[in-house]
Tab-separated table of N, CA, C and O in Angstrom:
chain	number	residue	atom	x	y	z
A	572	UNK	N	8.271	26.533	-1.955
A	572	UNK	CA	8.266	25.105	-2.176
A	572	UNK	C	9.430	24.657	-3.057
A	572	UNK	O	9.726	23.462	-3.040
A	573	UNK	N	10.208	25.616	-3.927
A	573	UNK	CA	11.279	25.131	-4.684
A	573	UNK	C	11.940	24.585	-3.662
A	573	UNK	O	11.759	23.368	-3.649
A	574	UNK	N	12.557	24.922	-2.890
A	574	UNK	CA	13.694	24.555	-1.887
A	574	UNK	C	12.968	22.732	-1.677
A	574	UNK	O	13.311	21.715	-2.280
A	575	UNK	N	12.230	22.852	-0.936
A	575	UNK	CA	11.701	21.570	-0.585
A	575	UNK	C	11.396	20.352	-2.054
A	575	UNK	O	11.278	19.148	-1.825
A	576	UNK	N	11.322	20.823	-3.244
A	576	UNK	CA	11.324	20.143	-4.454
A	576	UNK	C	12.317	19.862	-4.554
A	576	UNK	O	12.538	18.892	-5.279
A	577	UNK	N	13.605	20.627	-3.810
A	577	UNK	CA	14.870	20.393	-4.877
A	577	UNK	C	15.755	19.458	-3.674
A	577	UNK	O	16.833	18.885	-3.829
A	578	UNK	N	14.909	19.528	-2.468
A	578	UNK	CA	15.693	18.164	-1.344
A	578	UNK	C	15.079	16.601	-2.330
A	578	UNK	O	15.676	15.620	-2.774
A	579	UNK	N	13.557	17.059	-2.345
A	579	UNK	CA	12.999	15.515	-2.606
A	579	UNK	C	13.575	15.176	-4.229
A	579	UNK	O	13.559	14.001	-4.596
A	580	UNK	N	13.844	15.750	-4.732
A	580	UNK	CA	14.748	15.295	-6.241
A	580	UNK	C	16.002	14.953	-5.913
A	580	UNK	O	16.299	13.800	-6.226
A	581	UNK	N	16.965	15.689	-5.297
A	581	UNK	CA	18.075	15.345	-4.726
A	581	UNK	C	17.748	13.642	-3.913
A	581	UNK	O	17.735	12.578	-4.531
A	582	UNK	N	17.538	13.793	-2.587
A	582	UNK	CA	17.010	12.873	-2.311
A	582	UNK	C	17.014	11.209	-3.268
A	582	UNK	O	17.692	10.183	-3.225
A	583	UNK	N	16.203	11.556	-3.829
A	583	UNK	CA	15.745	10.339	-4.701
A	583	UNK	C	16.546	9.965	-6.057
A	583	UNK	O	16.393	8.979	-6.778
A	584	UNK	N	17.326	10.905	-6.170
A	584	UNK	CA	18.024	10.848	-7.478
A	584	UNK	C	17.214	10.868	-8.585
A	584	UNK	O	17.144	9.897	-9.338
A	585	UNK	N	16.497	12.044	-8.783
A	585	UNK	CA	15.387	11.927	-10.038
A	585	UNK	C	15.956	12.729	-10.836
A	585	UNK	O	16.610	13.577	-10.229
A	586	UNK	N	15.998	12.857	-12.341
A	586	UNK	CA	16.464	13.160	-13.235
A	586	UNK	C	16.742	14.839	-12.946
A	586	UNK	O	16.007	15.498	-12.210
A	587	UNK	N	17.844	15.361	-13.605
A	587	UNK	CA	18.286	16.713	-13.373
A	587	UNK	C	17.112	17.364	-14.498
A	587	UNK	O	17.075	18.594	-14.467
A	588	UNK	N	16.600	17.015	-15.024
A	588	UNK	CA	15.680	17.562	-16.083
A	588	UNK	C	14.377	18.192	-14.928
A	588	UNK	O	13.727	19.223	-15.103
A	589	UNK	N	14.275	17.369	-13.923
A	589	UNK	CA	13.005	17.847	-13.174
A	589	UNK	C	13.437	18.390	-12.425
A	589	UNK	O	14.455	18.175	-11.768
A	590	UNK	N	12.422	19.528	-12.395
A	590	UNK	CA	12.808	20.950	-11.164
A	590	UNK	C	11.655	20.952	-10.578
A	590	UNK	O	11.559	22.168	-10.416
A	591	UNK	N	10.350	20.364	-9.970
A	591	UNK	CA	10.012	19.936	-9.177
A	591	UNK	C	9.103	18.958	-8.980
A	591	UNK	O	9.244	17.994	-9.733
A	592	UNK	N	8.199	18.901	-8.194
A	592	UNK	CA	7.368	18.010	-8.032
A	592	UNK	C	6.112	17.675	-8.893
A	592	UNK	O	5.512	16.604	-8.982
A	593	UNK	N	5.822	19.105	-9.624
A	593	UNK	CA	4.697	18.997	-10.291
A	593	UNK	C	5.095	17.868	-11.926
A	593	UNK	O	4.393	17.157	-12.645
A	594	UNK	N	6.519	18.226	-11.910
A	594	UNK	CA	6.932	17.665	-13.207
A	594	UNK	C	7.314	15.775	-13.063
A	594	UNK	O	7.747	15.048	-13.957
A	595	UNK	N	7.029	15.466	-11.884
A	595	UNK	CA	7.095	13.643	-11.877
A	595	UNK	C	6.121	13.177	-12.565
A	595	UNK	O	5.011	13.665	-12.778
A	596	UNK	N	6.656	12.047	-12.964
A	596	UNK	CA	5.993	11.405	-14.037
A	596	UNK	C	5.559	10.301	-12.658
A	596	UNK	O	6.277	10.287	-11.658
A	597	UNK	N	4.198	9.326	-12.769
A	597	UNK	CA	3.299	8.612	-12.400
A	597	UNK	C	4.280	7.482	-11.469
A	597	UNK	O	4.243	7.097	-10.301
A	598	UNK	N	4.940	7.259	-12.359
A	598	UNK	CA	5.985	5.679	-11.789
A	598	UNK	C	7.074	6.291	-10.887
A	598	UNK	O	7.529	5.578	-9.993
A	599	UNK	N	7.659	7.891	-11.081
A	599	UNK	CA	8.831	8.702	-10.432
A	599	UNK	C	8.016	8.541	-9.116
A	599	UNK	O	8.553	8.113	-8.094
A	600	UNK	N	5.988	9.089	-9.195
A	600	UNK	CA	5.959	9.288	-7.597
A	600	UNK	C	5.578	8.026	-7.015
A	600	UNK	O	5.405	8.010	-5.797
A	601	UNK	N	5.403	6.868	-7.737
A	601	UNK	CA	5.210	5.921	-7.384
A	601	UNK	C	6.470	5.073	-6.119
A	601	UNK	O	6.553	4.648	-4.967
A	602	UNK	N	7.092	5.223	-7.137
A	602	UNK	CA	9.115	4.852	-6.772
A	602	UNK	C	9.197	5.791	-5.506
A	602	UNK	O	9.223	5.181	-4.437
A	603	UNK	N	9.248	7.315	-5.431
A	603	UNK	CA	9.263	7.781	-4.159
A	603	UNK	C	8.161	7.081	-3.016
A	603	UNK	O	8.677	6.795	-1.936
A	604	UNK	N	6.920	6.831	-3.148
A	604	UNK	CA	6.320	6.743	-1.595
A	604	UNK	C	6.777	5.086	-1.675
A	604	UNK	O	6.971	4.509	-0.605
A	605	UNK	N	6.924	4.420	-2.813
A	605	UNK	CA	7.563	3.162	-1.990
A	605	UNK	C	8.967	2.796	-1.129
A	605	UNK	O	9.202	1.974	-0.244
A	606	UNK	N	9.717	3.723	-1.761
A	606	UNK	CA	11.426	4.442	-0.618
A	606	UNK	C	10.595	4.914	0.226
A	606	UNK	O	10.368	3.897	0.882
A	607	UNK	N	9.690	6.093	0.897
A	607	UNK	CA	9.445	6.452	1.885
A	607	UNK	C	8.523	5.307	2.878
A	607	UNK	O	8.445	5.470	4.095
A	608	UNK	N	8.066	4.515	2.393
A	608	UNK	CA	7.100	3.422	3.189
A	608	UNK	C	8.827	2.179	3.458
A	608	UNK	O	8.944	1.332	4.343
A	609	UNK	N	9.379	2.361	2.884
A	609	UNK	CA	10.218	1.510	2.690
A	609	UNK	C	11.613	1.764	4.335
A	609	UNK	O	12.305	0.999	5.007
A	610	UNK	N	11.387	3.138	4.298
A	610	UNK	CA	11.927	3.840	5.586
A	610	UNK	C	11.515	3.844	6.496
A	610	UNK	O	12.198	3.682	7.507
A	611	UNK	N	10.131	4.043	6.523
A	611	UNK	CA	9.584	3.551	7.606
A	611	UNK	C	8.961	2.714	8.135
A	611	UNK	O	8.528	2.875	9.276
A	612	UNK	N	8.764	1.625	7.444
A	612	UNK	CA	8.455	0.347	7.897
A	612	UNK	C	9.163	-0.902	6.425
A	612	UNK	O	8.715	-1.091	5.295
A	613	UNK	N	10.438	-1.543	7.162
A	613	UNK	CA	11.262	-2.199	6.182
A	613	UNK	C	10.528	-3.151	5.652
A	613	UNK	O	10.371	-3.361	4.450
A	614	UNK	N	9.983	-3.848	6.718
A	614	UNK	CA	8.677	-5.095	6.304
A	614	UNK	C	7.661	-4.899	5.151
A	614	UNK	O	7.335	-5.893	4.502
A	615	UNK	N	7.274	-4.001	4.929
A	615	UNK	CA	6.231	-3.554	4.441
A	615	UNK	C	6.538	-3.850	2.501
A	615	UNK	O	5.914	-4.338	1.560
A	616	UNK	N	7.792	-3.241	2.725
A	616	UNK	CA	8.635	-3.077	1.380
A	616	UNK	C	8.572	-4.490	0.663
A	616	UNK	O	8.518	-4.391	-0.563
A	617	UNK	N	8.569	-5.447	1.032
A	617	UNK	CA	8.841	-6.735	0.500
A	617	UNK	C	7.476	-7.034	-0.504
A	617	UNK	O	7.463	-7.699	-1.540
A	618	UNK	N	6.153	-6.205	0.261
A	618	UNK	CA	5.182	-6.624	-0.699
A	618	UNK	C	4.932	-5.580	-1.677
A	618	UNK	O	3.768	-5.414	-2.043
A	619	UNK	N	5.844	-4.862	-2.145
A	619	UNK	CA	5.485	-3.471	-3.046
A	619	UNK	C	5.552	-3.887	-4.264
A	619	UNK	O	4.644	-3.984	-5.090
A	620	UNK	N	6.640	-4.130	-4.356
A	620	UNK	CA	6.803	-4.700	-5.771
A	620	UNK	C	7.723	-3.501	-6.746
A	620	UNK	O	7.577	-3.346	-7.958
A	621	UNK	N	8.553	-2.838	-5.980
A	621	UNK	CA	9.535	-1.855	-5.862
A	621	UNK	C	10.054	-2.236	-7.197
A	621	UNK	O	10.393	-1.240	-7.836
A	622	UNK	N	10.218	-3.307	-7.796
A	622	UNK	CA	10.814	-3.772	-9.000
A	622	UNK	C	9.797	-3.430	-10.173
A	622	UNK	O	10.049	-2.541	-10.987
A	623	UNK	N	9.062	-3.908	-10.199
A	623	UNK	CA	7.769	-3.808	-11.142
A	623	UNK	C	7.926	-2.139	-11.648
A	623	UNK	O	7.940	-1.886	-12.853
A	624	UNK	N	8.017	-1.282	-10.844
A	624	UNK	CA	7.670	0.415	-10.979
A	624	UNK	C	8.635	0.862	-12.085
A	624	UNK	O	9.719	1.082	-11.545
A	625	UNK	N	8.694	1.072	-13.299
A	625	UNK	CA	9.255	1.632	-14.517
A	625	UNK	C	8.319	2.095	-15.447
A	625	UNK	O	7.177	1.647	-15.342
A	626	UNK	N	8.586	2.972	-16.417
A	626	UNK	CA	8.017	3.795	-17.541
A	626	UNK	C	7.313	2.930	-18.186
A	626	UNK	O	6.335	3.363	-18.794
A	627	UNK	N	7.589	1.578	-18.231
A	627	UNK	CA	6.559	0.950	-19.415
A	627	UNK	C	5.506	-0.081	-19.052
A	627	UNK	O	5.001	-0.958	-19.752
A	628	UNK	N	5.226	0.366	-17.302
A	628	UNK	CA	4.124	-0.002	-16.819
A	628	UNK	C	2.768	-0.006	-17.442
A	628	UNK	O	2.311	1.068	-17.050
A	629	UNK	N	1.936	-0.520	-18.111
A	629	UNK	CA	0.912	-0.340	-18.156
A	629	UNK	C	-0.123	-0.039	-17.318
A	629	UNK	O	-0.090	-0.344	-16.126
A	630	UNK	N	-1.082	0.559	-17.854
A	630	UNK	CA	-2.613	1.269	-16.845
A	630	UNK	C	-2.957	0.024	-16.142
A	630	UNK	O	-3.447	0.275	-15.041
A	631	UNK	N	-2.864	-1.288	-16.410
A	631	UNK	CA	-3.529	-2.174	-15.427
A	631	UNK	C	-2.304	-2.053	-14.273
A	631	UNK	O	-2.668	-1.892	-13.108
A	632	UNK	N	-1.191	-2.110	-14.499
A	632	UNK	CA	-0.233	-2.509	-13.317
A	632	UNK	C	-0.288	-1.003	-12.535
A	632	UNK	O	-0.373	-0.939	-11.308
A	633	UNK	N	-0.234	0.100	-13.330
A	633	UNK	CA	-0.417	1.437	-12.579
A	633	UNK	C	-1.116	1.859	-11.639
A	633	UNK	O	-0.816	2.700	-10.791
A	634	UNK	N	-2.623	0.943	-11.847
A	634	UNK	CA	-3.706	1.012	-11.278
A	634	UNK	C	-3.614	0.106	-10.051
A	634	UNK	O	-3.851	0.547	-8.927
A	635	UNK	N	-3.365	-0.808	-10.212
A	635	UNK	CA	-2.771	-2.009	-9.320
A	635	UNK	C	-1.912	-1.485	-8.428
A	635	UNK	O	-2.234	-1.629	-7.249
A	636	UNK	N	-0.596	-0.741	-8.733
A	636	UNK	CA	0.303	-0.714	-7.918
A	636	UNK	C	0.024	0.805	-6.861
A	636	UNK	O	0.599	1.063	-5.804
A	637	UNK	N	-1.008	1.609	-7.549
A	637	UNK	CA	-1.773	2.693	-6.926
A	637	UNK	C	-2.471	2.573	-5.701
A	637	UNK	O	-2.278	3.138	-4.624
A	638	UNK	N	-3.554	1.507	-6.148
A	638	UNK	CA	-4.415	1.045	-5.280
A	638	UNK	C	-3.707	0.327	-3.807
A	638	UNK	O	-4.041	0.438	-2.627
A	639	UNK	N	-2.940	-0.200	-4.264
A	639	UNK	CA	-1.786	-1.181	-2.696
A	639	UNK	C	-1.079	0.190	-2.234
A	639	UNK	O	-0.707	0.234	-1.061
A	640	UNK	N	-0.891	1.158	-2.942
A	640	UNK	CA	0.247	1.964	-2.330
A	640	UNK	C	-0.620	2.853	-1.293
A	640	UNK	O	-0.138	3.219	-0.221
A	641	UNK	N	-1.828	3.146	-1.664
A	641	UNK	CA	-2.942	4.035	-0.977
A	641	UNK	C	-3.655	3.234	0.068
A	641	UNK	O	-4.111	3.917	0.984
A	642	UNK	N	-3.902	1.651	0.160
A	642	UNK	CA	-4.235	1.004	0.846
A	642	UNK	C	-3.116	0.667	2.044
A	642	UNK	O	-3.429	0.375	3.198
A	643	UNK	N	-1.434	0.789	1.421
A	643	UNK	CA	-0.826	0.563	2.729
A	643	UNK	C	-0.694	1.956	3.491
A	643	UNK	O	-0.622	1.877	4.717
A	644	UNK	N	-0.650	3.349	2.854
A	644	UNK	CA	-0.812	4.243	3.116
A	644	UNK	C	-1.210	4.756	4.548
A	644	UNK	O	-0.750	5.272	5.566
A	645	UNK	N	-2.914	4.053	3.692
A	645	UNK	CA	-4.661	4.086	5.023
A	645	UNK	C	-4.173	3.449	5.987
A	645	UNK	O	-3.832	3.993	7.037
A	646	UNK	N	-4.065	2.052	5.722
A	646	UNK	CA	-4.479	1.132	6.526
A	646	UNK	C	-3.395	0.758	7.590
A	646	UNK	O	-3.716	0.666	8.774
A	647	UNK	N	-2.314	0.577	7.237
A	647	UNK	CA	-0.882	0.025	7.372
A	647	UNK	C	-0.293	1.241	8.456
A	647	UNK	O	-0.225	1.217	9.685
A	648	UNK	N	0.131	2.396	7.390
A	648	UNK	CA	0.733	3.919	8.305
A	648	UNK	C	0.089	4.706	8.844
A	648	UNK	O	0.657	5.528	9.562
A	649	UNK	N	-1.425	4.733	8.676
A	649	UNK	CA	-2.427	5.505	9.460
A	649	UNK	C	-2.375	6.927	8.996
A	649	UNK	O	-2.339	7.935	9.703
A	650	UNK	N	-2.379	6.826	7.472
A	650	UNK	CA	-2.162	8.200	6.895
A	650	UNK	C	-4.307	8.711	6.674
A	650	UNK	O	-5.274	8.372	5.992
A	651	UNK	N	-3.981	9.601	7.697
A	651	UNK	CA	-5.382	10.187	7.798
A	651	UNK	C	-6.276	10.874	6.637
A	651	UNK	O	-7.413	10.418	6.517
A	652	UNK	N	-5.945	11.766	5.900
A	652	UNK	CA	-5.946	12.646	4.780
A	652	UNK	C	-6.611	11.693	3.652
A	652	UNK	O	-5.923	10.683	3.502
A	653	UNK	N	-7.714	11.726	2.844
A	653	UNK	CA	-8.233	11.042	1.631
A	653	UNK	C	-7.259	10.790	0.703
A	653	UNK	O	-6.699	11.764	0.201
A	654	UNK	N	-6.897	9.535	0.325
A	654	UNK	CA	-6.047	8.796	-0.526
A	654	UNK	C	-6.469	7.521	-1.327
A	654	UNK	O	-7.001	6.548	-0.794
A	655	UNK	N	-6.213	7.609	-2.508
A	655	UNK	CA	-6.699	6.633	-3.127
A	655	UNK	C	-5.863	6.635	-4.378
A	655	UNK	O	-4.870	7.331	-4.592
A	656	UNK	N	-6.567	5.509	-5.382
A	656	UNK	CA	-5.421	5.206	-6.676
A	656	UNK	C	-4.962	6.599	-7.330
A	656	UNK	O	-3.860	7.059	-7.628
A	657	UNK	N	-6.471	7.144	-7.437
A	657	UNK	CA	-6.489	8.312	-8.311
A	657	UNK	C	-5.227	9.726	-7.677
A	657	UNK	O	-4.914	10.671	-8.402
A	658	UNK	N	-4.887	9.608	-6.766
A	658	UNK	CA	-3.944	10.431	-5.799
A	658	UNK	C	-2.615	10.123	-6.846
A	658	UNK	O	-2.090	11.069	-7.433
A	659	UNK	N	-2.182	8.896	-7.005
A	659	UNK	CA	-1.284	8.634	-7.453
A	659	UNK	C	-1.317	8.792	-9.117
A	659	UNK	O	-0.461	9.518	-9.621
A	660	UNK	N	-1.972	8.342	-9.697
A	660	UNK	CA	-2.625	8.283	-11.121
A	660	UNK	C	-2.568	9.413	-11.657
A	660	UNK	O	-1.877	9.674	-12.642
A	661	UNK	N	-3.606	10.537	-10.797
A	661	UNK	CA	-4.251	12.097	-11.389
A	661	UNK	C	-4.043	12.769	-10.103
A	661	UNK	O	-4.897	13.618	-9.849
A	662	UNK	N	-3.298	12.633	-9.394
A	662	UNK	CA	-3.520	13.589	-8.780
A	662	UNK	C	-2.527	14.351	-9.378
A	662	UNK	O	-1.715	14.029	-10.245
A	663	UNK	N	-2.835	16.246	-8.340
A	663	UNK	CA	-2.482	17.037	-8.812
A	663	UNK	C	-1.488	17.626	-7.878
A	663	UNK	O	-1.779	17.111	-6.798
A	664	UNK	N	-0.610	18.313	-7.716
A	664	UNK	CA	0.873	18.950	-7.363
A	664	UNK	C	0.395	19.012	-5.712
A	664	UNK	O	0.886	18.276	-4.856
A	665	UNK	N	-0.388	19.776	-5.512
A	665	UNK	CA	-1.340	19.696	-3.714
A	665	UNK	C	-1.161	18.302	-3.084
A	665	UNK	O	-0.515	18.013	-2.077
A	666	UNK	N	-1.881	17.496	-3.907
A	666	UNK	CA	-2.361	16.351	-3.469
A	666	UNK	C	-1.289	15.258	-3.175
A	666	UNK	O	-1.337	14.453	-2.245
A	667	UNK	N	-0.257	15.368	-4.175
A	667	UNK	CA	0.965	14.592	-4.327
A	667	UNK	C	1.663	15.368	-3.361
A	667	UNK	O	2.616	14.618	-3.149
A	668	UNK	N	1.866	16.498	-2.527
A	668	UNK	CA	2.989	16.595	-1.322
A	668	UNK	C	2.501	16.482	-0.719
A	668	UNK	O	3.122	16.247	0.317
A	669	UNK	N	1.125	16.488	-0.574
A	669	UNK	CA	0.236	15.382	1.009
A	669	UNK	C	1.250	14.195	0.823
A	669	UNK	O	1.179	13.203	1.547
């Protein structure tokens, strides 16, 4: 899985400090699935709120911006697999390369 950590850091331009996936911080994987929803459906992007996503988000906006990201996920891309705020929030290294 290193190899594949070190496309999606590359990729995204995430700090040279992180060597892989387990080490993103909440808003880093946030920022990635909104670029990847953002690729594949451009429309979609306008209601993310792609701006909002930085370090000094608070738990209400975290929670907020969790919940829409897992709902366009379901509903929107037809991502099959159990997803929800907590995926984004707590989830754990497994759950986050679903």
């Amino acid at each position: 899985m290193e190899e594949v950590d070190k496309i999606v850091i590359q990729q995204f331009e995430i700090d040279d400090e992180i060597t892989g996936i387990k080490d993103l911080e909440v808003y880093q994987i946030m920022s990635c699935v909104c670029h990847c929803i953002h690729l594949i459906d451009p429309n979609n992007s306008n209601e993310l709120g792609v701006k909002q996503i930085n370090e000094s988000m608070n738990m209400s906006i975290k929670y907020k911006m969790a919940t829409h990201l897992a709902n366009v996920c379901k509903q929107e891309l037809g991502y099959k697999a159990d997803i929800g705020y907590q995926t984004f929030l707590y989830g754990n290294e497994s759950d986050i390369r679903k």
